[in-house]
């Protein structure tokens, strides 16, 4: 009865990415993932271009047509790269008030601003 979101870790390593994607697809197609996340903060780190990330997202969506697919990144990358937003089924935004220098007293306010 648990809902499971499976993350597919991507990097600059094309061979490792292929293996990660194959594993994520297999997990989803076996019925063990309710959603898939293709890449985690690859845009923030600069590991992949938006175009390359989109190709990976499209590959996974084609292989798993019944599983919603997205990528996870810091919230401002979704506004910076709207072409990525057009390819995903949902938004998985990372919001980190602490890393933005926001005090704990103002963290929720900053979270809601970013959201």
Coordinates of C-alpha atoms in Angstrom, one line a residue:
X1 CA 0.0 0.0 0.0
X2 CA 3.0 2.4 0.0
X3 CA 3.4 4.9 -2.8
X4 CA 7.0 4.7 -4.2
X5 CA 8.8 7.3 -6.2
X6 CA 12.0 5.7 -7.7
X7 CA 14.9 8.0 -8.5
X8 CA 17.2 7.4 -11.5
X9 CA 20.6 8.9 -10.7
X10 CA 22.1 10.6 -13.7
X11 CA 25.6 12.1 -14.2
X12 CA 28.0 13.0 -17.0
X13 CA 28.8 9.2 -17.4
X14 CA 26.7 8.0 -20.4
X15 CA 27.3 4.3 -19.6
X16 CA 26.3 4.7 -16.0
X17 CA 23.2 6.6 -17.1
X18 CA 22.2 3.8 -19.4
X19 CA 22.4 1.3 -16.6
X20 CA 20.5 3.6 -14.2
X21 CA 17.7 4.2 -16.7
X22 CA 17.4 0.5 -17.5
X23 CA 17.1 -0.3 -13.8
X24 CA 14.4 2.4 -13.3
X25 CA 12.4 1.3 -16.3
X26 CA 12.6 -2.4 -15.1
X27 CA 11.4 -1.3 -11.6
X28 CA 8.5 0.7 -13.0
X29 CA 7.4 -1.9 -15.5
X30 CA 7.5 -4.6 -12.8
X31 CA 4.9 -2.5 -11.0
X32 CA 7.1 -1.4 -8.2
X33 CA 7.2 2.4 -8.8
X34 CA 4.3 4.8 -8.8
X35 CA 6.4 7.6 -10.2
X36 CA 9.9 8.0 -11.6
X37 CA 12.4 10.8 -11.1
X38 CA 14.9 11.0 -14.0
X39 CA 18.0 12.8 -12.6
X40 CA 18.5 14.7 -9.4
X41 CA 19.8 18.3 -9.6
X42 CA 21.6 17.6 -12.8
X43 CA 20.8 21.1 -14.1
X44 CA 21.9 22.7 -10.9
X45 CA 25.2 20.9 -11.0
X46 CA 25.6 21.3 -14.7
X47 CA 26.0 17.5 -15.2
X48 CA 23.6 17.5 -18.2
X49 CA 22.3 20.1 -20.6
X50 CA 18.5 20.7 -20.6
X51 CA 18.4 19.1 -24.0
X52 CA 20.2 15.9 -22.9
X53 CA 18.0 15.7 -19.8
X54 CA 14.9 16.0 -21.9
X55 CA 16.1 13.1 -24.1
X56 CA 16.5 10.9 -21.0
X57 CA 13.0 11.9 -19.8
X58 CA 11.5 11.1 -23.1
X59 CA 13.2 7.8 -23.3
X60 CA 11.9 6.8 -19.8
X61 CA 8.4 8.1 -20.6
X62 CA 8.3 6.1 -23.8
X63 CA 9.4 2.9 -22.0
X64 CA 7.0 3.5 -19.1
X65 CA 3.8 5.0 -20.6
X66 CA 1.7 4.2 -17.5
X67 CA 4.1 5.8 -14.9
X68 CA 4.3 9.5 -14.3
X69 CA 7.9 10.8 -15.0
X70 CA 9.7 13.9 -13.8
X71 CA 13.1 15.2 -12.8
X72 CA 14.0 16.7 -9.4
X73 CA 15.9 20.0 -9.3
X74 CA 16.1 23.2 -7.3
X75 CA 12.9 25.2 -7.9
X76 CA 14.5 28.0 -9.9
X77 CA 15.8 25.6 -12.6
X78 CA 12.1 24.9 -13.5
X79 CA 11.6 28.6 -14.3
X80 CA 15.0 28.9 -16.0
X81 CA 14.3 25.9 -18.3
X82 CA 10.6 25.8 -19.2
X83 CA 11.4 23.4 -22.0
X84 CA 12.1 20.8 -19.3
X85 CA 8.8 21.6 -17.6
X86 CA 7.0 20.9 -20.8
X87 CA 8.3 17.3 -20.8
X88 CA 7.5 16.2 -17.2
X89 CA 4.3 14.9 -15.8
X90 CA 4.7 16.6 -12.4
X91 CA 7.1 19.0 -10.7
X92 CA 9.6 17.7 -8.1
X93 CA 11.1 20.9 -6.8
X94 CA 13.8 20.9 -4.2
X95 CA 13.6 23.9 -1.9
X96 CA 16.4 24.4 0.7
X97 CA 15.9 27.6 2.8
X98 CA 19.0 26.7 4.9
X99 CA 21.3 26.6 1.9
X100 CA 19.9 30.0 0.9
X101 CA 21.0 31.5 4.2
X102 CA 17.5 31.8 5.6
X103 CA 17.1 31.5 9.4
X104 CA 14.9 28.8 10.8
X105 CA 12.4 31.4 11.9
X106 CA 11.8 32.4 8.3
X107 CA 12.3 29.0 6.6
X108 CA 8.7 28.3 6.1
X109 CA 8.0 31.8 4.7
X110 CA 10.9 31.3 2.2
X111 CA 9.6 27.8 1.3
X112 CA 6.2 29.2 0.5
X113 CA 7.8 32.0 -1.6
X114 CA 9.8 29.5 -3.6
X115 CA 6.8 27.3 -4.0

